[in-house]
PDB file of C-alpha atoms and ligand atoms in Angstrom:
ATOM      1  CA  MET A   1       6.935   8.837  -4.359  1.00 98.00           C
ATOM      2  CA  TYR A   2      10.334   7.295  -3.226  1.00 98.00           C
ATOM      3  CA  GLY A   3      11.916   4.618  -5.409  1.00 98.00           C
ATOM      4  CA  LEU A   4      10.866   1.916  -2.815  1.00 98.00           C
ATOM      5  CA  VAL A   5       7.556   2.107  -4.275  1.00 98.00           C
ATOM      6  CA  ASN A   6       8.258   1.809  -7.800  1.00 98.00           C
ATOM      7  CA  LYS A   7      10.998  -1.056  -7.067  1.00 98.00           C
ATOM      8  CA  ALA A   8       7.930  -2.900  -5.349  1.00 98.00           C
ATOM      9  CA  ILE A   9       5.742  -2.444  -8.493  1.00 98.00           C
ATOM     10  CA  GLU A  10       8.797  -3.642 -10.335  1.00 98.00           C
ATOM     11  CA  GLU A  11       9.117  -6.915  -8.327  1.00 98.00           C
ATOM     12  CA  MET A  12       5.567  -7.344  -8.266  1.00 98.00           C
ATOM     13  CA  ILE A  13       5.080  -7.421 -11.835  1.00 98.00           C
ATOM     14  CA  CYS A  14       8.237  -9.802 -12.226  1.00 98.00           C
ATOM     15  CA  LYS A  15       6.864 -12.065  -9.702  1.00 98.00           C
ATOM     16  CA  TYR A  16       2.982 -12.498 -10.963  1.00 98.00           C
ATOM     17  CA  HIS A  17       4.096 -11.980 -14.475  1.00 98.00           C
ATOM     18  CA  ASP A  18       7.600 -11.804 -16.044  1.00 98.00           C
ATOM     19  CA  GLU A  19      10.377  -9.771 -16.853  1.00 98.00           C
ATOM     20  CA  ASP A  20       9.363  -9.204 -20.235  1.00 98.00           C
ATOM     21  CA  THR A  21       6.009  -8.066 -19.217  1.00 98.00           C
ATOM     22  CA  TRP A  22       7.766  -5.512 -16.932  1.00 98.00           C
ATOM     23  CA  GLU A  23       9.844  -3.951 -19.950  1.00 98.00           C
ATOM     24  CA  LYS A  24       6.716  -3.631 -21.905  1.00 98.00           C
ATOM     25  CA  ILE A  25       4.871  -1.681 -19.105  1.00 98.00           C
ATOM     26  CA  LYS A  26       8.166   0.589 -18.173  1.00 98.00           C
ATOM     27  CA  GLN A  27       8.311   1.238 -22.020  1.00 98.00           C
ATOM     28  CA  LYS A  28       4.440   2.231 -22.368  1.00 98.00           C
ATOM     29  CA  ALA A  29       5.118   4.398 -19.473  1.00 98.00           C
ATOM     30  CA  GLU A  30       7.778   6.076 -21.392  1.00 98.00           C
ATOM     31  CA  LEU A  31      10.452   5.226 -18.568  1.00 98.00           C
ATOM     32  CA  GLU A  32      12.770   3.019 -20.367  1.00 95.00           C
ATOM     33  CA  ASP A  33      15.547   5.333 -19.703  1.00 96.00           C
ATOM     34  CA  ILE A  34      15.538   4.594 -15.985  1.00 96.00           C
ATOM     35  CA  ASP A  35      17.585   1.169 -15.440  1.00 96.00           C
ATOM     36  CA  PHE A  36      16.776   0.815 -12.332  1.00 98.00           C
ATOM     37  CA  PHE A  37      14.841   2.717  -9.263  1.00 98.00           C
ATOM     38  CA  VAL A  38      16.780   3.782  -6.269  1.00 98.00           C
ATOM     39  CA  GLY A  39      14.770   2.791  -3.026  1.00 98.00           C
ATOM     40  CA  MET A  40      16.017   5.867  -1.044  1.00 98.00           C
ATOM     41  CA  ASP A  41      15.515   8.488  -4.085  1.00 98.00           C
ATOM     42  CA  ALA A  42      12.386  10.728  -4.374  1.00 98.00           C
ATOM     43  CA  TYR A  43      10.819  10.337  -7.570  1.00 98.00           C
ATOM     44  CA  SER A  44       8.024  12.379  -9.027  1.00 98.00           C
ATOM     45  CA  ASP A  45       4.427  10.975  -8.406  1.00 98.00           C
ATOM     46  CA  ASP A  46       3.906  11.112 -11.996  1.00 98.00           C
ATOM     47  CA  VAL A  47       6.379   7.878 -12.424  1.00 98.00           C
ATOM     48  CA  THR A  48       4.200   5.835 -10.115  1.00 98.00           C
ATOM     49  CA  TYR A  49       0.918   6.719 -11.790  1.00 98.00           C
ATOM     50  CA  ARG A  50       2.397   6.247 -15.308  1.00 98.00           C
ATOM     51  CA  LEU A  51       3.652   2.626 -14.120  1.00 98.00           C
ATOM     52  CA  VAL A  52       0.257   1.905 -12.690  1.00 98.00           C
ATOM     53  CA  GLY A  53      -1.405   3.447 -16.083  1.00 98.00           C
ATOM     54  CA  ALA A  54       0.776   1.401 -18.538  1.00 98.00           C
ATOM     55  CA  ALA A  55       0.291  -1.933 -16.365  1.00 98.00           C
ATOM     56  CA  CYS A  56      -3.514  -1.468 -16.757  1.00 98.00           C
ATOM     57  CA  GLU A  57      -2.743  -1.238 -20.647  1.00 98.00           C
ATOM     58  CA  VAL A  58      -0.356  -4.092 -20.709  1.00 98.00           C
ATOM     59  CA  LEU A  59      -2.167  -6.495 -18.441  1.00 98.00           C
ATOM     60  CA  GLY A  60      -5.580  -5.509 -19.477  1.00 98.00           C
ATOM     61  CA  MET A  61      -6.568  -4.747 -15.710  1.00 98.00           C
ATOM     62  CA  PRO A  62      -8.552  -1.884 -14.029  1.00 98.00           C
ATOM     63  CA  ALA A  63      -6.249   0.307 -11.792  1.00 98.00           C
ATOM     64  CA  HIS A  64      -8.114  -0.472  -8.933  1.00 98.00           C
ATOM     65  CA  GLU A  65      -7.418  -3.949  -9.082  1.00 98.00           C
ATOM     66  CA  ILE A  66      -3.485  -3.222  -9.799  1.00 98.00           C
ATOM     67  CA  LEU A  67      -3.423  -0.891  -6.674  1.00 98.00           C
ATOM     68  CA  LYS A  68      -5.437  -3.348  -4.520  1.00 98.00           C
ATOM     69  CA  ALA A  69      -2.974  -6.155  -5.617  1.00 98.00           C
ATOM     70  CA  PHE A  70      -0.145  -3.712  -4.824  1.00 98.00           C
ATOM     71  CA  GLY A  71      -1.188  -2.899  -1.396  1.00 99.00           C
ATOM     72  CA  GLU A  72      -1.557  -6.460  -0.477  1.00 98.00           C
ATOM     73  CA  TYR A  73       1.887  -7.066  -2.014  1.00 98.00           C
ATOM     74  CA  TRP A  74       3.314  -4.081  -0.061  1.00 99.00           C
ATOM     75  CA  VAL A  75       2.865  -5.740   3.397  1.00 98.00           C
ATOM     76  CA  THR A  76       5.102  -8.674   2.489  1.00 98.00           C
ATOM     77  CA  TYR A  77       7.366  -6.642   0.383  1.00 98.00           C
ATOM     78  CA  THR A  78       8.525  -4.164   3.055  1.00 98.00           C
ATOM     79  CA  ALA A  79       8.604  -7.099   5.700  1.00 98.00           C
ATOM     80  CA  GLU A  80      11.132  -8.563   3.500  1.00 98.00           C
ATOM     81  CA  GLU A  81      13.427  -5.457   2.187  1.00 97.00           C
ATOM     82  CA  GLY A  82      14.574  -4.396   5.611  1.00 97.00           C
ATOM     83  CA  TYR A  83      11.602  -2.863   7.114  1.00 98.00           C
ATOM     84  CA  GLY A  84      10.697  -5.992   9.090  1.00 98.00           C
ATOM     85  CA  GLU A  85      11.376  -4.738  12.699  1.00 98.00           C
ATOM     86  CA  LEU A  86       9.606  -1.426  12.100  1.00 98.00           C
ATOM     87  CA  LEU A  87       6.635  -3.292  11.048  1.00 98.00           C
ATOM     88  CA  ALA A  88       6.793  -5.619  13.878  1.00 98.00           C
ATOM     89  CA  SER A  89       7.224  -2.706  16.474  1.00 98.00           C
ATOM     90  CA  ALA A  90       3.910  -1.380  14.980  1.00 98.00           C
ATOM     91  CA  GLY A  91       1.885  -3.879  16.818  1.00 98.00           C
ATOM     92  CA  ASN A  92       0.650  -7.407  16.899  1.00 96.00           C
ATOM     93  CA  SER A  93      -2.735  -7.227  16.316  1.00 97.00           C
ATOM     94  CA  LEU A  94      -4.669  -5.649  13.309  1.00 98.00           C
ATOM     95  CA  PRO A  95      -6.473  -3.026  15.289  1.00 98.00           C
ATOM     96  CA  GLN A  96      -3.267  -2.263  17.534  1.00 98.00           C
ATOM     97  CA  PHE A  97      -1.325  -2.017  13.986  1.00 98.00           C
ATOM     98  CA  ILE A  98      -3.992   0.117  12.365  1.00 98.00           C
ATOM     99  CA  GLU A  99      -3.684   2.584  15.394  1.00 98.00           C
ATOM    100  CA  ASN A 100      -0.177   2.814  14.821  1.00 98.00           C
ATOM    101  CA  LEU A 101      -0.017   3.533  11.287  1.00 98.00           C
ATOM    102  CA  ASP A 102       0.964   7.052  11.441  1.00 98.00           C
ATOM    103  CA  ASN A 103       3.565   6.373  13.912  1.00 98.00           C
ATOM    104  CA  LEU A 104       5.104   3.993  11.601  1.00 98.00           C
ATOM    105  CA  HIS A 105       5.143   6.615   8.589  1.00 98.00           C
ATOM    106  CA  ALA A 106       6.677   8.951  11.250  1.00 98.00           C
ATOM    107  CA  ARG A 107       9.568   6.641  11.923  1.00 98.00           C
ATOM    108  CA  VAL A 108       9.705   6.021   8.098  1.00 98.00           C
ATOM    109  CA  GLY A 109       9.903   9.676   7.473  1.00 98.00           C
ATOM    110  CA  LEU A 110      13.267   9.826   9.975  1.00 98.00           C
ATOM    111  CA  SER A 111      15.111   8.566   7.094  1.00 97.00           C
ATOM    112  CA  PHE A 112      12.846   9.285   3.937  1.00 98.00           C
ATOM    113  CA  SER A 113      13.221  13.347   4.693  1.00 97.00           C
ATOM    114  CA  GLN A 114      10.847  14.193   1.501  1.00 98.00           C
ATOM    115  CA  LEU A 115       8.103  11.529   2.513  1.00 98.00           C
ATOM    116  CA  ARG A 116       4.492  12.752   2.144  1.00 98.00           C
ATOM    117  CA  PRO A 117       3.027   9.813   4.553  1.00 98.00           C
ATOM    118  CA  PRO A 118      -0.808   9.521   4.433  1.00 98.00           C
ATOM    119  CA  SER A 119      -2.831   9.712   7.652  1.00 98.00           C
ATOM    120  CA  PHE A 120      -5.117   7.322   9.344  1.00 98.00           C
ATOM    121  CA  ASP A 121      -7.485   7.695  12.107  1.00 98.00           C
ATOM    122  CA  CYS A 122      -9.510   5.170  13.795  1.00 97.00           C
ATOM    123  CA  GLU A 123     -12.819   5.130  15.438  1.00 98.00           C
ATOM    124  CA  HIS A 124     -13.388   1.922  17.019  1.00 97.00           C
ATOM    125  CA  THR A 125     -17.123   1.148  16.710  1.00 98.00           C
ATOM    126  CA  SER A 126     -17.115  -2.136  18.662  1.00 97.00           C
ATOM    127  CA  GLU A 127     -14.768  -4.651  19.897  1.00 96.00           C
ATOM    128  CA  LYS A 128     -14.560  -6.000  16.147  1.00 97.00           C
ATOM    129  CA  SER A 129     -15.023  -3.241  14.204  1.00 98.00           C
ATOM    130  CA  LEU A 130     -13.773   0.196  13.388  1.00 98.00           C
ATOM    131  CA  ASP A 131     -14.201   2.960  10.888  1.00 98.00           C
ATOM    132  CA  LEU A 132     -10.705   4.208   9.330  1.00 99.00           C
ATOM    133  CA  HIS A 133     -10.248   7.624   8.019  1.00 99.00           C
ATOM    134  CA  TYR A 134      -7.775   7.883   5.593  1.00 99.00           C
ATOM    135  CA  GLN A 135      -6.424  11.257   4.188  1.00 98.00           C
ATOM    136  CA  SER A 136      -3.755  11.912   1.640  1.00 98.00           C
ATOM    137  CA  THR A 137      -1.798  14.712  -0.381  1.00 98.00           C
ATOM    138  CA  ARG A 138      -2.394  12.268  -3.505  1.00 98.00           C
ATOM    139  CA  GLN A 139      -5.595  11.106  -5.562  1.00 98.00           C
ATOM    140  CA  GLY A 140      -6.829   7.718  -6.162  1.00 98.00           C
ATOM    141  CA  LEU A 141      -5.124   5.494  -4.046  1.00 98.00           C
ATOM    142  CA  ALA A 142      -8.228   4.200  -1.861  1.00 98.00           C
ATOM    143  CA  PRO A 143      -7.839   0.842  -3.896  1.00 98.00           C
ATOM    144  CA  MET A 144      -4.356   0.504  -2.307  1.00 98.00           C
ATOM    145  CA  VAL A 145      -5.631   1.165   1.229  1.00 99.00           C
ATOM    146  CA  MET A 146      -8.096  -1.791   0.399  1.00 98.00           C
ATOM    147  CA  GLY A 147      -5.250  -4.146  -0.389  1.00 98.00           C
ATOM    148  CA  LEU A 148      -2.962  -3.109   2.324  1.00 99.00           C
ATOM    149  CA  LEU A 149      -6.075  -3.794   4.887  1.00 98.00           C
ATOM    150  CA  HIS A 150      -6.260  -7.383   3.287  1.00 98.00           C
ATOM    151  CA  GLY A 151      -2.347  -7.893   3.475  1.00 98.00           C
ATOM    152  CA  LEU A 152      -2.299  -6.814   7.136  1.00 98.00           C
ATOM    153  CA  GLY A 153      -5.354  -9.292   7.876  1.00 98.00           C
ATOM    154  CA  LYS A 154      -3.314 -12.065   6.470  1.00 98.00           C
ATOM    155  CA  ARG A 155      -0.198 -10.870   8.459  1.00 98.00           C
ATOM    156  CA  PHE A 156      -2.083 -10.942  11.631  1.00 98.00           C
ATOM    157  CA  HIS A 157      -4.241 -14.156  10.570  1.00 97.00           C
ATOM    158  CA  THR A 158      -7.293 -12.023  10.904  1.00 98.00           C
ATOM    159  CA  GLU A 159     -10.305 -12.366   8.711  1.00 98.00           C
ATOM    160  CA  VAL A 160     -11.151  -8.723   7.343  1.00 98.00           C
ATOM    161  CA  ASP A 161     -14.222  -7.510   5.663  1.00 98.00           C
ATOM    162  CA  VAL A 162     -13.816  -3.909   4.514  1.00 98.00           C
ATOM    163  CA  THR A 163     -16.436  -1.667   2.938  1.00 98.00           C
ATOM    164  CA  GLN A 164     -15.717   1.844   1.772  1.00 98.00           C
ATOM    165  CA  THR A 165     -18.209   4.076   3.182  1.00 98.00           C
ATOM    166  CA  SER A 166     -17.047   7.297   2.200  1.00 98.00           C
ATOM    167  CA  PHE A 167     -15.318   8.409  -1.192  1.00 98.00           C
ATOM    168  CA  ARG A 168     -13.172  11.324  -1.986  1.00 98.00           C
ATOM    169  CA  GLU A 169     -13.534  10.887  -5.654  1.00 96.00           C
ATOM    170  CA  ARG A 170     -17.438  11.421  -5.215  1.00 97.00           C
ATOM    171  CA  GLY A 171     -16.837  14.529  -3.418  1.00 97.00           C
ATOM    172  CA  ASP A 172     -16.422  13.360   0.165  1.00 98.00           C
ATOM    173  CA  ALA A 173     -14.348  14.983   2.310  1.00 97.00           C
ATOM    174  CA  HIS A 174     -12.109  12.049   2.504  1.00 98.00           C
ATOM    175  CA  ASP A 175     -12.125   8.183   2.062  1.00 98.00           C
ATOM    176  CA  ILE A 176     -13.787   6.115   5.045  1.00 98.00           C
ATOM    177  CA  PHE A 177     -13.627   2.378   5.273  1.00 99.00           C
ATOM    178  CA  SER A 178     -15.456   0.507   7.708  1.00 98.00           C
ATOM    179  CA  ILE A 179     -13.623  -2.602   8.582  1.00 98.00           C
ATOM    180  CA  LYS A 180     -14.915  -5.753  10.326  1.00 98.00           C
ATOM    181  CA  TYR A 181     -12.193  -8.272  11.844  1.00 98.00           C
ATOM    182  CA  ASN A 182     -12.158 -11.572  13.442  1.00 95.00           C
ATOM    183  CA  HIS A 183      -8.615 -13.143  14.981  1.00 83.00           C
ATOM    184  CA  SER A 184      -9.039 -16.753  13.968  1.00 73.00           C
ATOM    185  CA  HIS A 185      -7.125 -18.522  17.133  1.00 64.00           C
ATOM    186  CA  ALA A 186      -6.786 -21.750  14.926  1.00 55.00           C
ATOM    187  CA  ASP A 187      -3.562 -20.113  13.718  1.00 51.00           C
ATOM    188  CA  ASP A 188      -2.110 -19.362  17.088  1.00 51.00           C
ATOM    189  CA  LYS A 189       0.508 -22.287  18.545  1.00 42.00           C
TER     190      LYS A 189
HETATM  191  C1  HEM B   1       7.456  -0.914   7.249  1.00 82.61           C
HETATM  192  C2  HEM B   1       6.449  -0.491   6.377  1.00 82.61           C
HETATM  193  C3  HEM B   1       6.104   0.723   5.505  1.00 82.61           C
HETATM  194  C4  HEM B   1       7.178   1.583   4.929  1.00 82.61           C
HETATM  195  C5  HEM B   1       8.700   1.282   4.760  1.00 82.61           C
HETATM  196  C6  HEM B   1       6.250   2.427   4.048  1.00 82.61           C
HETATM  197  C7  HEM B   1       6.714   3.553   3.610  1.00 82.61           C
HETATM  198  C8  HEM B   1       6.128   4.514   2.686  1.00 82.61           C
HETATM  199  C9  HEM B   1       6.743   5.326   1.676  1.00 82.61           C
HETATM  200  C10 HEM B   1       8.242   5.196   1.463  1.00 82.61           C
HETATM  201  C11 HEM B   1       5.615   5.889   0.765  1.00 82.61           C
HETATM  202  C12 HEM B   1       5.510   6.726  -0.136  1.00 82.61           C
HETATM  203  C13 HEM B   1       5.273   7.851   0.238  1.00 82.61           C
HETATM  204  C14 HEM B   1       6.497   9.211  -0.381  1.00 82.61           C
HETATM  205  O1  HEM B   1       7.274   8.903  -1.102  1.00 82.61           O
HETATM  206  O2  HEM B   1       6.023  10.334   0.137  1.00 82.61           O
HETATM  207  C15 HEM B   1       4.524   5.074   1.727  1.00 82.61           C
HETATM  208  C16 HEM B   1       3.178   5.573   1.242  1.00 82.61           C
HETATM  209  C17 HEM B   1       1.920   4.867   1.859  1.00 82.61           C
HETATM  210  N1  HEM B   1       1.745   3.950   2.687  1.00 82.61           N
HETATM  211 FE1  HEM B   1       3.379   3.339   3.781  1.00 82.61          FE
HETATM  212  N2  HEM B   1       4.994   2.345   4.478  1.00 82.61           N
HETATM  213  C18 HEM B   1       5.087   0.929   5.138  1.00 82.61           C
HETATM  214  C19 HEM B   1       3.603   0.308   5.771  1.00 82.61           C
HETATM  215  C20 HEM B   1       2.436   0.997   5.184  1.00 82.61           C
HETATM  216  C21 HEM B   1       1.325   0.236   5.601  1.00 82.61           C
HETATM  217  C22 HEM B   1       1.244  -1.093   6.728  1.00 82.61           C
HETATM  218  C23 HEM B   1       0.236   0.783   5.350  1.00 82.61           C
HETATM  219  C24 HEM B   1      -1.153   0.354   5.378  1.00 82.61           C
HETATM  220  C25 HEM B   1      -2.405   0.950   5.391  1.00 82.61           C
HETATM  221  C26 HEM B   1       0.754   2.049   4.330  1.00 82.61           C
HETATM  222  C27 HEM B   1      -0.148   3.000   4.150  1.00 82.61           C
HETATM  223  C28 HEM B   1       0.507   3.839   2.674  1.00 82.61           C
HETATM  224  C29 HEM B   1      -0.453   4.426   1.752  1.00 82.61           C
HETATM  225  C30 HEM B   1      -1.833   4.204   1.529  1.00 82.61           C
HETATM  226  C31 HEM B   1       0.573   5.271   1.255  1.00 82.61           C
HETATM  227  C32 HEM B   1       0.348   5.970  -0.161  1.00 82.61           C
HETATM  228  C33 HEM B   1       0.663   7.278  -0.200  1.00 82.61           C
HETATM  229  C34 HEM B   1      -0.658   8.215   0.244  1.00 82.61           C
HETATM  230  O3  HEM B   1      -1.730   7.904   0.378  1.00 82.61           O
HETATM  231  O4  HEM B   1      -0.288   9.492   0.043  1.00 82.61           O
HETATM  232  N3  HEM B   1       2.060   1.643   4.479  1.00 82.61           N
HETATM  233  N4  HEM B   1       4.669   4.381   2.536  1.00 82.61           N
END
């Protein structure tokens, strides 16, 4: 994945823990030769998976928790790393934004030419619920999607309740999330 992802993992670890912890994780992942990640460089997916695996060992946390925390972090990280306008153009409500996820990544792909983006399909099941179909060329990232959806809920001051109803790792065709959402007008000014 692009270095932007690995950089975000580094920043998250340094923010929630410290630089020493990050160095330990990098060492455990056998990536100590990399001084820094370049956001616009494409790295092997293996680098990202190794970082997550090493973080599990060093922090004593399961992968799904790290991926979930990372997904949530990604929403604020990208907003602060130069992609604020892109995020803003994807919508100003949770359902509208989710509808636009593929467009968003298509726009990301204009500058990241080797991007292998995920694909998301929405089925609106009521005014306040939808089923989200997530497809990817990669394995094991459904917990990251969980975190991303919670991060987006925060961004839009919207309460979200997410349940995964289909699991690729259990042999289903792809992952499906059932999402209930409720905008809290108390935050509107
Ligand atoms: C402006 C904000 C965003 C940018 C710049 C961005 C960019 C990227 C990049 C560079 C990757 C790595 C893929 C690769 O290197 O081939 C990626 C992956 C991914 N993105 Fe985004 N993204 C953004 C927002 C989001 C949001 C809000 C979601 C919410 C669902 C999302 C979901 C994902 C997922 C699940 C992956 C993992 C790749 C996979 O499933 O195969 N992204 N994105």
